[in-house]
């Protein structure tokens, strides 16, 4: 596991006007953060609307951020949930 150093940016989850998750902007968001030398990303926390998303939406958002980083910086994904079964999933 890579050591976390520097600023760990709490990312947001882009949404369409109808409230559905919009994954398309995520690569550009990641590129901008990497270019600004953040040390890592924190995905699906309360800043990223994680608690308000379904488990499937959270997985999709996390996967999009991990894919977009392409290993350039670490990604920490908040997986807590009111349901232990959902958190384990």
Coordinates of C-alpha atoms in Angstrom, one line a residue:
X1 CA 0.0 0.0 0.0
X2 CA 1.3 3.4 -0.9
X3 CA 1.9 5.9 1.9
X4 CA -0.6 8.8 1.8
X5 CA 1.1 12.2 1.8
X6 CA 0.2 15.7 0.9
X7 CA -3.4 16.9 0.3
X8 CA -6.0 14.2 -0.1
X9 CA -8.8 15.8 -2.0
X10 CA -12.4 14.9 -1.0
X11 CA -14.0 14.5 -4.4
X12 CA -17.6 15.3 -5.3
X13 CA -19.9 13.1 -7.4
X14 CA -21.0 14.8 -10.6
X15 CA -24.8 14.6 -11.2
X16 CA -27.1 15.1 -14.2
X17 CA -29.9 17.6 -13.7
X18 CA -32.3 14.7 -13.0
X19 CA -30.2 13.6 -10.0
X20 CA -28.6 10.6 -11.7
X21 CA -24.8 10.1 -11.4
X22 CA -22.8 11.6 -14.3
X23 CA -19.5 9.7 -14.6
X24 CA -18.4 11.5 -17.8
X25 CA -16.6 14.5 -16.0
X26 CA -14.6 12.3 -13.7
X27 CA -11.5 11.8 -15.9
X28 CA -11.2 15.6 -16.3
X29 CA -11.7 16.2 -12.6
X30 CA -8.9 13.6 -11.8
X31 CA -6.5 15.1 -14.4
X32 CA -7.0 18.6 -12.9
X33 CA -6.4 17.3 -9.4
X34 CA -3.3 15.3 -10.5
X35 CA -1.9 18.3 -12.4
X36 CA -2.4 20.4 -9.2
X37 CA -0.3 17.8 -7.4
X38 CA -2.8 16.5 -4.9
X39 CA -1.5 13.5 -3.0
X40 CA -4.6 11.3 -3.3
X41 CA -8.3 11.2 -3.6
X42 CA -11.1 10.4 -1.0
X43 CA -14.1 9.2 -2.9
X44 CA -17.7 8.8 -1.9
X45 CA -17.5 10.5 1.5
X46 CA -20.1 13.0 2.6
X47 CA -18.5 15.7 0.3
X48 CA -19.0 13.2 -2.6
X49 CA -22.6 12.5 -1.7
X50 CA -21.7 8.9 -0.8
X51 CA -24.3 8.4 1.9
X52 CA -27.0 9.6 -0.5
X53 CA -26.1 7.2 -3.3
X54 CA -27.2 3.6 -3.8
X55 CA -24.5 1.0 -3.3
X56 CA -24.4 0.4 -7.1
X57 CA -23.9 4.1 -7.7
X58 CA -21.2 4.3 -5.1
X59 CA -19.4 1.4 -6.8
X60 CA -19.7 3.0 -10.2
X61 CA -18.3 6.3 -8.9
X62 CA -15.4 4.6 -7.1
X63 CA -14.6 2.6 -10.2
X64 CA -14.6 5.7 -12.4
X65 CA -12.3 7.6 -10.1
X66 CA -9.9 4.6 -9.7
X67 CA -9.8 4.0 -13.5
X68 CA -9.2 7.7 -14.2
X69 CA -6.3 7.9 -11.8
X70 CA -4.6 5.1 -13.7
X71 CA -2.4 4.5 -10.6
X72 CA -1.0 8.0 -10.6
X73 CA -2.2 8.7 -7.1
X74 CA -3.8 6.7 -4.3
X75 CA -7.6 6.5 -4.0
X76 CA -9.3 6.0 -0.7
X77 CA -13.0 4.9 -1.0
X78 CA -15.4 5.5 1.8
X79 CA -17.4 2.2 2.1
X80 CA -19.2 2.8 5.4
X81 CA -23.0 2.2 5.4
X82 CA -25.8 1.9 7.9
X83 CA -26.1 -1.7 6.8
X84 CA -23.1 -4.0 7.5
X85 CA -24.2 -6.2 4.5
X86 CA -24.2 -3.2 2.2
X87 CA -20.8 -2.0 3.5
X88 CA -19.3 -5.5 3.0
X89 CA -20.7 -5.7 -0.6

